[in-house]
Amino acid sequence: IIDSGIHLLLISLGYRIELNQIPTAPIYTGYETLKSPMVGPLPQALVLTSIVIGVCVLSLAVALTINAYRHYGTLDVRALRRLRG
């Protein structure tokens, strides 16, 4: 929940409010896009990087869980206490 909240905060910080103009995506397609305000691309890049890191951490946790189940045959925490050194 905190991760998603931070994503929303970063995206909202990148939004620019201009007088009577709607900001466009930060994609340069020619001279016409220079006339209109653009949304900040840096917060979008940070959110995308954060999402990728979150997926990597989740996949590592799933891999560790699968290996623990294969080795001990259970995911019961009391049975896995043998892992403590």
PDB file of N, CA, C and O in Angstrom:
ATOM      1  N   ILE A   1       0.839  -1.187   0.000  1.00  0.00           N
ATOM      2  CA  ILE A   1       0.000   0.000   0.000  1.00  0.00           C
ATOM      3  C   ILE A   1       0.880   1.246   0.000  1.00  0.00           C
ATOM      4  O   ILE A   1       0.597   2.204  -0.728  1.00  0.00           O
ATOM      5  N   ILE A   2       1.943   1.227   0.788  1.00  0.00           N
ATOM      6  CA  ILE A   2       2.830   2.393   0.838  1.00  0.00           C
ATOM      7  C   ILE A   2       3.514   2.595  -0.504  1.00  0.00           C
ATOM      8  O   ILE A   2       3.655   3.721  -0.980  1.00  0.00           O
ATOM      9  N   ASP A   3       3.913   1.498  -1.133  1.00  0.00           N
ATOM     10  CA  ASP A   3       4.579   1.578  -2.425  1.00  0.00           C
ATOM     11  C   ASP A   3       3.673   2.217  -3.476  1.00  0.00           C
ATOM     12  O   ASP A   3       4.093   3.110  -4.225  1.00  0.00           O
ATOM     13  N   SER A   4       2.424   1.799  -3.512  1.00  0.00           N
ATOM     14  CA  SER A   4       1.484   2.378  -4.475  1.00  0.00           C
ATOM     15  C   SER A   4       1.197   3.840  -4.157  1.00  0.00           C
ATOM     16  O   SER A   4       1.044   4.664  -5.062  1.00  0.00           O
ATOM     17  N   GLY A   5       1.134   4.170  -2.887  1.00  0.00           N
ATOM     18  CA  GLY A   5       0.925   5.563  -2.499  1.00  0.00           C
ATOM     19  C   GLY A   5       2.075   6.460  -2.926  1.00  0.00           C
ATOM     20  O   GLY A   5       1.863   7.591  -3.377  1.00  0.00           O
ATOM     21  N   ILE A   6       3.292   5.950  -2.798  1.00  0.00           N
ATOM     22  CA  ILE A   6       4.452   6.728  -3.246  1.00  0.00           C
ATOM     23  C   ILE A   6       4.436   6.897  -4.752  1.00  0.00           C
ATOM     24  O   ILE A   6       4.784   7.960  -5.275  1.00  0.00           O
ATOM     25  N   HIS A   7       4.015   5.866  -5.469  1.00  0.00           N
ATOM     26  CA  HIS A   7       3.905   5.985  -6.926  1.00  0.00           C
ATOM     27  C   HIS A   7       2.911   7.084  -7.298  1.00  0.00           C
ATOM     28  O   HIS A   7       3.183   7.911  -8.186  1.00  0.00           O
ATOM     29  N   LEU A   8       1.763   7.095  -6.650  1.00  0.00           N
ATOM     30  CA  LEU A   8       0.767   8.135  -6.932  1.00  0.00           C
ATOM     31  C   LEU A   8       1.295   9.519  -6.583  1.00  0.00           C
ATOM     32  O   LEU A   8       1.043  10.494  -7.308  1.00  0.00           O
ATOM     33  N   LEU A   9       2.035   9.628  -5.483  1.00  0.00           N
ATOM     34  CA  LEU A   9       2.607  10.915  -5.097  1.00  0.00           C
ATOM     35  C   LEU A   9       3.595  11.413  -6.146  1.00  0.00           C
ATOM     36  O   LEU A   9       3.551  12.586  -6.552  1.00  0.00           O
ATOM     37  N   LEU A  10       4.480  10.533  -6.604  1.00  0.00           N
ATOM     38  CA  LEU A  10       5.469  10.952  -7.598  1.00  0.00           C
ATOM     39  C   LEU A  10       4.821  11.357  -8.919  1.00  0.00           C
ATOM     40  O   LEU A  10       5.228  12.334  -9.550  1.00  0.00           O
ATOM     41  N   ILE A  11       3.819  10.605  -9.347  1.00  0.00           N
ATOM     42  CA  ILE A  11       3.137  10.954 -10.596  1.00  0.00           C
ATOM     43  C   ILE A  11       2.407  12.286 -10.451  1.00  0.00           C
ATOM     44  O   ILE A  11       2.415  13.123 -11.350  1.00  0.00           O
ATOM     45  N   SER A  12       1.785  12.514  -9.291  1.00  0.00           N
ATOM     46  CA  SER A  12       1.066  13.781  -9.100  1.00  0.00           C
ATOM     47  C   SER A  12       2.033  14.959  -9.019  1.00  0.00           C
ATOM     48  O   SER A  12       1.684  16.074  -9.407  1.00  0.00           O
ATOM     49  N   LEU A  13       3.258  14.735  -8.513  1.00  0.00           N
ATOM     50  CA  LEU A  13       4.238  15.822  -8.482  1.00  0.00           C
ATOM     51  C   LEU A  13       4.717  16.188  -9.882  1.00  0.00           C
ATOM     52  O   LEU A  13       5.103  17.335 -10.120  1.00  0.00           O
ATOM     53  N   GLY A  14       4.713  15.247 -10.787  1.00  0.00           N
ATOM     54  CA  GLY A  14       5.164  15.511 -12.143  1.00  0.00           C
ATOM     55  C   GLY A  14       4.128  16.207 -13.009  1.00  0.00           C
ATOM     56  O   GLY A  14       4.432  16.686 -14.095  1.00  0.00           O
ATOM     57  N   TYR A  15       2.884  16.286 -12.524  1.00  0.00           N
ATOM     58  CA  TYR A  15       1.818  16.907 -13.307  1.00  0.00           C
ATOM     59  C   TYR A  15       1.913  18.424 -13.189  1.00  0.00           C
ATOM     60  O   TYR A  15       2.015  18.967 -12.090  1.00  0.00           O
ATOM     61  N   ARG A  16       1.897  19.104 -14.306  1.00  0.00           N
ATOM     62  CA  ARG A  16       2.000  20.563 -14.322  1.00  0.00           C
ATOM     63  C   ARG A  16       0.660  21.164 -14.711  1.00  0.00           C
ATOM     64  O   ARG A  16       0.057  20.770 -15.700  1.00  0.00           O
ATOM     65  N   ILE A  17       0.254  22.125 -13.949  1.00  0.00           N
ATOM     66  CA  ILE A  17      -0.999  22.811 -14.257  1.00  0.00           C
ATOM     67  C   ILE A  17      -0.663  24.156 -14.900  1.00  0.00           C
ATOM     68  O   ILE A  17      -0.004  25.000 -14.301  1.00  0.00           O
ATOM     69  N   GLU A  18      -1.068  24.320 -16.126  1.00  0.00           N
ATOM     70  CA  GLU A  18      -0.880  25.569 -16.858  1.00  0.00           C
ATOM     71  C   GLU A  18      -2.245  26.198 -17.099  1.00  0.00           C
ATOM     72  O   GLU A  18      -3.271  25.533 -17.040  1.00  0.00           O
ATOM     73  N   LEU A  19      -2.263  27.467 -17.376  1.00  0.00           N
ATOM     74  CA  LEU A  19      -3.524  28.167 -17.606  1.00  0.00           C
ATOM     75  C   LEU A  19      -4.191  27.705 -18.898  1.00  0.00           C
ATOM     76  O   LEU A  19      -3.647  27.855 -19.981  1.00  0.00           O
ATOM     77  N   ASN A  20      -5.349  27.110 -18.761  1.00  0.00           N
ATOM     78  CA  ASN A  20      -6.209  26.706 -19.881  1.00  0.00           C
ATOM     79  C   ASN A  20      -5.512  25.782 -20.878  1.00  0.00           C
ATOM     80  O   ASN A  20      -5.853  25.766 -22.047  1.00  0.00           O
ATOM     81  N   GLN A  21      -4.520  25.034 -20.443  1.00  0.00           N
ATOM     82  CA  GLN A  21      -3.859  24.078 -21.321  1.00  0.00           C
ATOM     83  C   GLN A  21      -3.711  22.753 -20.583  1.00  0.00           C
ATOM     84  O   GLN A  21      -3.426  22.716 -19.397  1.00  0.00           O
ATOM     85  N   ILE A  22      -3.901  21.674 -21.308  1.00  0.00           N
ATOM     86  CA  ILE A  22      -3.739  20.345 -20.739  1.00  0.00           C
ATOM     87  C   ILE A  22      -2.331  19.868 -21.066  1.00  0.00           C
ATOM     88  O   ILE A  22      -1.935  19.869 -22.233  1.00  0.00           O
ATOM     89  N   PRO A  23      -1.550  19.452 -20.051  1.00  0.00           N
ATOM     90  CA  PRO A  23      -0.195  18.962 -20.333  1.00  0.00           C
ATOM     91  C   PRO A  23      -0.222  17.693 -21.185  1.00  0.00           C
ATOM     92  O   PRO A  23      -1.117  16.868 -21.066  1.00  0.00           O
ATOM     93  N   THR A  24       0.752  17.560 -22.040  1.00  0.00           N
ATOM     94  CA  THR A  24       0.842  16.397 -22.923  1.00  0.00           C
ATOM     95  C   THR A  24       1.945  15.471 -22.440  1.00  0.00           C
ATOM     96  O   THR A  24       2.719  15.797 -21.552  1.00  0.00           O
ATOM     97  N   ALA A  25       2.009  14.303 -23.040  1.00  0.00           N
ATOM     98  CA  ALA A  25       3.059  13.330 -22.713  1.00  0.00           C
ATOM     99  C   ALA A  25       4.408  13.884 -23.148  1.00  0.00           C
ATOM    100  O   ALA A  25       4.502  14.615 -24.128  1.00  0.00           O
ATOM    101  N   PRO A  26       5.488  13.559 -22.419  1.00  0.00           N
ATOM    102  CA  PRO A  26       6.807  14.106 -22.757  1.00  0.00           C
ATOM    103  C   PRO A  26       7.467  13.389 -23.930  1.00  0.00           C
ATOM    104  O   PRO A  26       8.561  12.858 -23.825  1.00  0.00           O
ATOM    105  N   ILE A  27       6.760  13.369 -25.062  1.00  0.00           N
ATOM    106  CA  ILE A  27       7.286  12.743 -26.271  1.00  0.00           C
ATOM    107  C   ILE A  27       7.429  13.836 -27.321  1.00  0.00           C
ATOM    108  O   ILE A  27       6.453  14.467 -27.718  1.00  0.00           O
ATOM    109  N   TYR A  28       8.636  14.073 -27.759  1.00  0.00           N
ATOM    110  CA  TYR A  28       8.886  15.119 -28.733  1.00  0.00           C
ATOM    111  C   TYR A  28       8.573  14.590 -30.128  1.00  0.00           C
ATOM    112  O   TYR A  28       9.201  13.640 -30.601  1.00  0.00           O
ATOM    113  N   THR A  29       7.582  15.190 -30.769  1.00  0.00           N
ATOM    114  CA  THR A  29       7.217  14.763 -32.122  1.00  0.00           C
ATOM    115  C   THR A  29       7.361  15.882 -33.144  1.00  0.00           C
ATOM    116  O   THR A  29       7.023  15.711 -34.288  1.00  0.00           O
ATOM    117  N   GLY A  30       7.833  17.012 -32.727  1.00  0.00           N
ATOM    118  CA  GLY A  30       7.997  18.118 -33.652  1.00  0.00           C
ATOM    119  C   GLY A  30       7.789  19.449 -32.972  1.00  0.00           C
ATOM    120  O   GLY A  30       7.707  19.559 -31.744  1.00  0.00           O
ATOM    121  N   TYR A  31       7.660  20.465 -33.783  1.00  0.00           N
ATOM    122  CA  TYR A  31       7.559  21.823 -33.273  1.00  0.00           C
ATOM    123  C   TYR A  31       6.262  22.070 -32.519  1.00  0.00           C
ATOM    124  O   TYR A  31       6.224  22.851 -31.577  1.00  0.00           O
ATOM    125  N   GLU A  32       5.189  21.402 -32.889  1.00  0.00           N
ATOM    126  CA  GLU A  32       3.880  21.628 -32.264  1.00  0.00           C
ATOM    127  C   GLU A  32       3.875  21.257 -30.782  1.00  0.00           C
ATOM    128  O   GLU A  32       3.190  21.885 -29.998  1.00  0.00           O
ATOM    129  N   THR A  33       4.633  20.250 -30.378  1.00  0.00           N
ATOM    130  CA  THR A  33       4.624  19.855 -28.973  1.00  0.00           C
ATOM    131  C   THR A  33       5.371  20.846 -28.095  1.00  0.00           C
ATOM    132  O   THR A  33       5.178  20.868 -26.892  1.00  0.00           O
ATOM    133  N   LEU A  34       6.230  21.676 -28.680  1.00  0.00           N
ATOM    134  CA  LEU A  34       6.948  22.666 -27.884  1.00  0.00           C
ATOM    135  C   LEU A  34       6.033  23.790 -27.410  1.00  0.00           C
ATOM    136  O   LEU A  34       6.339  24.464 -26.441  1.00  0.00           O
ATOM    137  N   LYS A  35       4.913  23.997 -28.096  1.00  0.00           N
ATOM    138  CA  LYS A  35       4.001  25.064 -27.721  1.00  0.00           C
ATOM    139  C   LYS A  35       3.172  24.719 -26.493  1.00  0.00           C
ATOM    140  O   LYS A  35       2.760  25.606 -25.760  1.00  0.00           O
ATOM    141  N   SER A  36       2.907  23.451 -26.273  1.00  0.00           N
ATOM    142  CA  SER A  36       2.082  23.049 -25.137  1.00  0.00           C
ATOM    143  C   SER A  36       2.975  22.570 -23.988  1.00  0.00           C
ATOM    144  O   SER A  36       4.062  22.055 -24.209  1.00  0.00           O
ATOM    145  N   PRO A  37       2.512  22.729 -22.753  1.00  0.00           N
ATOM    146  CA  PRO A  37       3.318  22.264 -21.617  1.00  0.00           C
ATOM    147  C   PRO A  37       3.366  20.740 -21.578  1.00  0.00           C
ATOM    148  O   PRO A  37       2.449  20.068 -22.023  1.00  0.00           O
ATOM    149  N   MET A  38       4.461  20.232 -21.066  1.00  0.00           N
ATOM    150  CA  MET A  38       4.636  18.781 -20.981  1.00  0.00           C
ATOM    151  C   MET A  38       4.674  18.341 -19.527  1.00  0.00           C
ATOM    152  O   MET A  38       5.103  19.079 -18.656  1.00  0.00           O
ATOM    153  N   VAL A  39       4.238  17.129 -19.300  1.00  0.00           N
ATOM    154  CA  VAL A  39       4.325  16.529 -17.974  1.00  0.00           C
ATOM    155  C   VAL A  39       5.778  16.149 -17.731  1.00  0.00           C
ATOM    156  O   VAL A  39       6.483  15.727 -18.642  1.00  0.00           O
ATOM    157  N   GLY A  40       6.234  16.288 -16.472  1.00  0.00           N
ATOM    158  CA  GLY A  40       7.622  15.972 -16.148  1.00  0.00           C
ATOM    159  C   GLY A  40       7.933  14.493 -16.352  1.00  0.00           C
ATOM    160  O   GLY A  40       7.268  13.637 -15.777  1.00  0.00           O
ATOM    161  N   PRO A  41       8.942  14.147 -17.156  1.00  0.00           N
ATOM    162  CA  PRO A  41       9.262  12.734 -17.407  1.00  0.00           C
ATOM    163  C   PRO A  41      10.040  12.068 -16.279  1.00  0.00           C
ATOM    164  O   PRO A  41      10.031  10.858 -16.159  1.00  0.00           O
ATOM    165  N   LEU A  42      10.719  12.829 -15.427  1.00  0.00           N
ATOM    166  CA  LEU A  42      11.532  12.237 -14.374  1.00  0.00           C
ATOM    167  C   LEU A  42      10.703  11.454 -13.353  1.00  0.00           C
ATOM    168  O   LEU A  42      11.062  10.321 -13.019  1.00  0.00           O
ATOM    169  N   PRO A  43       9.587  11.984 -12.833  1.00  0.00           N
ATOM    170  CA  PRO A  43       8.782  11.164 -11.910  1.00  0.00           C
ATOM    171  C   PRO A  43       8.245   9.892 -12.552  1.00  0.00           C
ATOM    172  O   PRO A  43       8.159   8.853 -11.899  1.00  0.00           O
ATOM    173  N   GLN A  44       7.915   9.952 -13.829  1.00  0.00           N
ATOM    174  CA  GLN A  44       7.434   8.755 -14.510  1.00  0.00           C
ATOM    175  C   GLN A  44       8.537   7.710 -14.604  1.00  0.00           C
ATOM    176  O   GLN A  44       8.294   6.512 -14.410  1.00  0.00           O
ATOM    177  N   ALA A  45       9.758   8.144 -14.882  1.00  0.00           N
ATOM    178  CA  ALA A  45      10.886   7.213 -14.949  1.00  0.00           C
ATOM    179  C   ALA A  45      11.179   6.616 -13.569  1.00  0.00           C
ATOM    180  O   ALA A  45      11.485   5.422 -13.455  1.00  0.00           O
ATOM    181  N   LEU A  46      11.069   7.424 -12.511  1.00  0.00           N
ATOM    182  CA  LEU A  46      11.299   6.915 -11.163  1.00  0.00           C
ATOM    183  C   LEU A  46      10.255   5.884 -10.765  1.00  0.00           C
ATOM    184  O   LEU A  46      10.573   4.860 -10.151  1.00  0.00           O
ATOM    185  N   VAL A  47       9.001   6.134 -11.117  1.00  0.00           N
ATOM    186  CA  VAL A  47       7.935   5.186 -10.790  1.00  0.00           C
ATOM    187  C   VAL A  47       8.128   3.886 -11.562  1.00  0.00           C
ATOM    188  O   VAL A  47       7.964   2.792 -11.015  1.00  0.00           O
ATOM    189  N   LEU A  48       8.480   3.980 -12.819  1.00  0.00           N
ATOM    190  CA  LEU A  48       8.721   2.775 -13.616  1.00  0.00           C
ATOM    191  C   LEU A  48       9.876   1.963 -13.040  1.00  0.00           C
ATOM    192  O   LEU A  48       9.791   0.733 -12.933  1.00  0.00           O
ATOM    193  N   THR A  49      10.949   2.635 -12.629  1.00  0.00           N
ATOM    194  CA  THR A  49      12.079   1.946 -12.013  1.00  0.00           C
ATOM    195  C   THR A  49      11.665   1.289 -10.701  1.00  0.00           C
ATOM    196  O   THR A  49      12.055   0.152 -10.405  1.00  0.00           O
ATOM    197  N   SER A  50      10.853   1.972  -9.915  1.00  0.00           N
ATOM    198  CA  SER A  50      10.376   1.419  -8.649  1.00  0.00           C
ATOM    199  C   SER A  50       9.506   0.188  -8.871  1.00  0.00           C
ATOM    200  O   SER A  50       9.591  -0.782  -8.106  1.00  0.00           O
ATOM    201  N   ILE A  51       8.681   0.207  -9.888  1.00  0.00           N
ATOM    202  CA  ILE A  51       7.836  -0.954 -10.194  1.00  0.00           C
ATOM    203  C   ILE A  51       8.703  -2.152 -10.592  1.00  0.00           C
ATOM    204  O   ILE A  51       8.463  -3.280 -10.147  1.00  0.00           O
ATOM    205  N   VAL A  52       9.736  -1.919 -11.390  1.00  0.00           N
ATOM    206  CA  VAL A  52      10.635  -3.001 -11.809  1.00  0.00           C
ATOM    207  C   VAL A  52      11.369  -3.576 -10.606  1.00  0.00           C
ATOM    208  O   VAL A  52      11.494  -4.800 -10.463  1.00  0.00           O
ATOM    209  N   ILE A  53      11.839  -2.724  -9.702  1.00  0.00           N
ATOM    210  CA  ILE A  53      12.521  -3.198  -8.497  1.00  0.00           C
ATOM    211  C   ILE A  53      11.559  -4.011  -7.631  1.00  0.00           C
ATOM    212  O   ILE A  53      11.932  -5.054  -7.077  1.00  0.00           O
ATOM    213  N   GLY A  54      10.316  -3.563  -7.510  1.00  0.00           N
ATOM    214  CA  GLY A  54       9.321  -4.306  -6.736  1.00  0.00           C
ATOM    215  C   GLY A  54       9.049  -5.682  -7.299  1.00  0.00           C
ATOM    216  O   GLY A  54       8.917  -6.658  -6.554  1.00  0.00           O
ATOM    217  N   VAL A  55       8.990  -5.789  -8.614  1.00  0.00           N
ATOM    218  CA  VAL A  55       8.775  -7.093  -9.256  1.00  0.00           C
ATOM    219  C   VAL A  55       9.982  -7.999  -9.029  1.00  0.00           C
ATOM    220  O   VAL A  55       9.820  -9.202  -8.780  1.00  0.00           O
ATOM    221  N   CYS A  56      11.184  -7.441  -9.073  1.00  0.00           N
ATOM    222  CA  CYS A  56      12.387  -8.256  -8.827  1.00  0.00           C
ATOM    223  C   CYS A  56      12.432  -8.770  -7.395  1.00  0.00           C
ATOM    224  O   CYS A  56      12.772  -9.928  -7.156  1.00  0.00           O
ATOM    225  N   VAL A  57      12.080  -7.924  -6.434  1.00  0.00           N
ATOM    226  CA  VAL A  57      12.057  -8.359  -5.032  1.00  0.00           C
ATOM    227  C   VAL A  57      11.004  -9.438  -4.823  1.00  0.00           C
ATOM    228  O   VAL A  57      11.229 -10.431  -4.123  1.00  0.00           O
ATOM    229  N   LEU A  58       9.842  -9.260  -5.448  1.00  0.00           N
ATOM    230  CA  LEU A  58       8.784 -10.271  -5.340  1.00  0.00           C
ATOM    231  C   LEU A  58       9.218 -11.605  -5.942  1.00  0.00           C
ATOM    232  O   LEU A  58       8.979 -12.668  -5.355  1.00  0.00           O
ATOM    233  N   SER A  59       9.875 -11.568  -7.096  1.00  0.00           N
ATOM    234  CA  SER A  59      10.317 -12.813  -7.716  1.00  0.00           C
ATOM    235  C   SER A  59      11.396 -13.503  -6.875  1.00  0.00           C
ATOM    236  O   SER A  59      11.436 -14.731  -6.793  1.00  0.00           O
ATOM    237  N   LEU A  60      12.259 -12.735  -6.216  1.00  0.00           N
ATOM    238  CA  LEU A  60      13.257 -13.326  -5.329  1.00  0.00           C
ATOM    239  C   LEU A  60      12.590 -13.995  -4.129  1.00  0.00           C
ATOM    240  O   LEU A  60      12.971 -15.106  -3.733  1.00  0.00           O
ATOM    241  N   ALA A  61      11.573 -13.347  -3.559  1.00  0.00           N
ATOM    242  CA  ALA A  61      10.855 -13.933  -2.427  1.00  0.00           C
ATOM    243  C   ALA A  61      10.139 -15.217  -2.840  1.00  0.00           C
ATOM    244  O   ALA A  61      10.135 -16.204  -2.086  1.00  0.00           O
ATOM    245  N   VAL A  62       9.556 -15.237  -4.017  1.00  0.00           N
ATOM    246  CA  VAL A  62       8.875 -16.446  -4.500  1.00  0.00           C
ATOM    247  C   VAL A  62       9.891 -17.567  -4.729  1.00  0.00           C
ATOM    248  O   VAL A  62       9.636 -18.728  -4.376  1.00  0.00           O
ATOM    249  N   ALA A  63      11.055 -17.235  -5.276  1.00  0.00           N
ATOM    250  CA  ALA A  63      12.081 -18.249  -5.508  1.00  0.00           C
ATOM    251  C   ALA A  63      12.589 -18.833  -4.185  1.00  0.00           C
ATOM    252  O   ALA A  63      12.776 -20.054  -4.068  1.00  0.00           O
ATOM    253  N   LEU A  64      12.780 -17.993  -3.182  1.00  0.00           N
ATOM    254  CA  LEU A  64      13.206 -18.486  -1.875  1.00  0.00           C
ATOM    255  C   LEU A  64      12.136 -19.359  -1.234  1.00  0.00           C
ATOM    256  O   LEU A  64      12.447 -20.377  -0.598  1.00  0.00           O
ATOM    257  N   THR A  65      10.878 -18.982  -1.392  1.00  0.00           N
ATOM    258  CA  THR A  65       9.785 -19.771  -0.848  1.00  0.00           C
ATOM    259  C   THR A  65       9.705 -21.135  -1.527  1.00  0.00           C
ATOM    260  O   THR A  65       9.522 -22.167  -0.862  1.00  0.00           O
ATOM    261  N   ILE A  66       9.847 -21.173  -2.827  1.00  0.00           N
ATOM    262  CA  ILE A  66       9.806 -22.443  -3.557  1.00  0.00           C
ATOM    263  C   ILE A  66      10.962 -23.342  -3.147  1.00  0.00           C
ATOM    264  O   ILE A  66      10.787 -24.551  -2.925  1.00  0.00           O
ATOM    265  N   ASN A  67      12.166 -22.770  -3.001  1.00  0.00           N
ATOM    266  CA  ASN A  67      13.314 -23.571  -2.578  1.00  0.00           C
ATOM    267  C   ASN A  67      13.144 -24.094  -1.156  1.00  0.00           C
ATOM    268  O   ASN A  67      13.537 -25.238  -0.868  1.00  0.00           O
ATOM    269  N   ALA A  68      12.583 -23.297  -0.261  1.00  0.00           N
ATOM    270  CA  ALA A  68      12.345 -23.766   1.110  1.00  0.00           C
ATOM    271  C   ALA A  68      11.326 -24.898   1.115  1.00  0.00           C
ATOM    272  O   ALA A  68      11.484 -25.882   1.854  1.00  0.00           O
ATOM    273  N   TYR A  69      10.296 -24.793   0.298  1.00  0.00           N
ATOM    274  CA  TYR A  69       9.294 -25.857   0.233  1.00  0.00           C
ATOM    275  C   TYR A  69       9.887 -27.146  -0.344  1.00  0.00           C
ATOM    276  O   TYR A  69       9.596 -28.236   0.127  1.00  0.00           O
ATOM    277  N   ARG A  70      10.725 -27.014  -1.374  1.00  0.00           N
ATOM    278  CA  ARG A  70      11.341 -28.206  -1.964  1.00  0.00           C
ATOM    279  C   ARG A  70      12.283 -28.886  -0.977  1.00  0.00           C
ATOM    280  O   ARG A  70      12.364 -30.109  -0.923  1.00  0.00           O
ATOM    281  N   HIS A  71      13.008 -28.100  -0.194  1.00  0.00           N
ATOM    282  CA  HIS A  71      13.994 -28.667   0.719  1.00  0.00           C
ATOM    283  C   HIS A  71      13.351 -29.263   1.965  1.00  0.00           C
ATOM    284  O   HIS A  71      13.740 -30.346   2.417  1.00  0.00           O
ATOM    285  N   TYR A  72      12.371 -28.576   2.556  1.00  0.00           N
ATOM    286  CA  TYR A  72      11.774 -29.032   3.815  1.00  0.00           C
ATOM    287  C   TYR A  72      10.402 -29.669   3.646  1.00  0.00           C
ATOM    288  O   TYR A  72       9.901 -30.296   4.572  1.00  0.00           O
ATOM    289  N   GLY A  73       9.761 -29.492   2.521  1.00  0.00           N
ATOM    290  CA  GLY A  73       8.459 -30.094   2.281  1.00  0.00           C
ATOM    291  C   GLY A  73       7.310 -29.382   2.970  1.00  0.00           C
ATOM    292  O   GLY A  73       6.183 -29.860   2.944  1.00  0.00           O
ATOM    293  N   THR A  74       7.563 -28.248   3.578  1.00  0.00           N
ATOM    294  CA  THR A  74       6.524 -27.479   4.256  1.00  0.00           C
ATOM    295  C   THR A  74       6.912 -26.005   4.268  1.00  0.00           C
ATOM    296  O   THR A  74       8.085 -25.662   4.096  1.00  0.00           O
ATOM    297  N   LEU A  75       5.924 -25.168   4.495  1.00  0.00           N
ATOM    298  CA  LEU A  75       6.170 -23.744   4.658  1.00  0.00           C
ATOM    299  C   LEU A  75       5.817 -23.290   6.080  1.00  0.00           C
ATOM    300  O   LEU A  75       5.740 -22.097   6.345  1.00  0.00           O
ATOM    301  N   ASP A  76       5.641 -24.260   6.983  1.00  0.00           N
ATOM    302  CA  ASP A  76       5.338 -23.947   8.372  1.00  0.00           C
ATOM    303  C   ASP A  76       6.566 -23.310   9.030  1.00  0.00           C
ATOM    304  O   ASP A  76       7.669 -23.845   8.978  1.00  0.00           O
ATOM    305  N   VAL A  77       6.371 -22.165   9.656  1.00  0.00           N
ATOM    306  CA  VAL A  77       7.481 -21.427  10.231  1.00  0.00           C
ATOM    307  C   VAL A  77       8.136 -22.205  11.368  1.00  0.00           C
ATOM    308  O   VAL A  77       9.358 -22.177  11.541  1.00  0.00           O
ATOM    309  N   ARG A  78       7.350 -22.935  12.140  1.00  0.00           N
ATOM    310  CA  ARG A  78       7.924 -23.710  13.249  1.00  0.00           C
ATOM    311  C   ARG A  78       8.849 -24.806  12.740  1.00  0.00           C
ATOM    312  O   ARG A  78       9.857 -25.125  13.367  1.00  0.00           O
ATOM    313  N   ALA A  79       8.528 -25.387  11.599  1.00  0.00           N
ATOM    314  CA  ALA A  79       9.393 -26.431  11.033  1.00  0.00           C
ATOM    315  C   ALA A  79      10.640 -25.835  10.389  1.00  0.00           C
ATOM    316  O   ALA A  79      11.665 -26.512  10.280  1.00  0.00           O
ATOM    317  N   LEU A  80      10.580 -24.598  10.004  1.00  0.00           N
ATOM    318  CA  LEU A  80      11.722 -23.961   9.344  1.00  0.00           C
ATOM    319  C   LEU A  80      12.662 -23.284  10.326  1.00  0.00           C
ATOM    320  O   LEU A  80      13.620 -22.646   9.930  1.00  0.00           O
ATOM    321  N   ARG A  81      12.428 -23.410  11.607  1.00  0.00           N
ATOM    322  CA  ARG A  81      13.298 -22.775  12.601  1.00  0.00           C
ATOM    323  C   ARG A  81      14.707 -23.374  12.572  1.00  0.00           C
ATOM    324  O   ARG A  81      15.624 -22.797  13.140  1.00  0.00           O
ATOM    325  N   ARG A  82      14.879 -24.510  11.947  1.00  0.00           N
ATOM    326  CA  ARG A  82      16.210 -25.116  11.853  1.00  0.00           C
ATOM    327  C   ARG A  82      17.152 -24.243  11.031  1.00  0.00           C
ATOM    328  O   ARG A  82      18.360 -24.395  11.099  1.00  0.00           O
ATOM    329  N   LEU A  83      16.613 -23.305  10.250  1.00  0.00           N
ATOM    330  CA  LEU A  83      17.439 -22.449   9.415  1.00  0.00           C
ATOM    331  C   LEU A  83      18.259 -21.456  10.234  1.00  0.00           C
ATOM    332  O   LEU A  83      19.255 -20.946   9.771  1.00  0.00           O
ATOM    333  N   ARG A  84      17.804 -21.181  11.447  1.00  0.00           N
ATOM    334  CA  ARG A  84      18.544 -20.226  12.284  1.00  0.00           C
ATOM    335  C   ARG A  84      19.862 -20.834  12.696  1.00  0.00           C
ATOM    336  O   ARG A  84      19.958 -21.980  13.089  1.00  0.00           O
ATOM    337  N   GLY A  85      20.911 -20.028  12.599  1.00  0.00           N
ATOM    338  CA  GLY A  85      22.250 -20.528  12.879  1.00  0.00           C
ATOM    339  C   GLY A  85      22.593 -20.353  14.262  1.00  0.00           C
ATOM    340  O   GLY A  85      23.121 -20.620  15.144  1.00  0.00           O
TER     341      GLY A  85
END
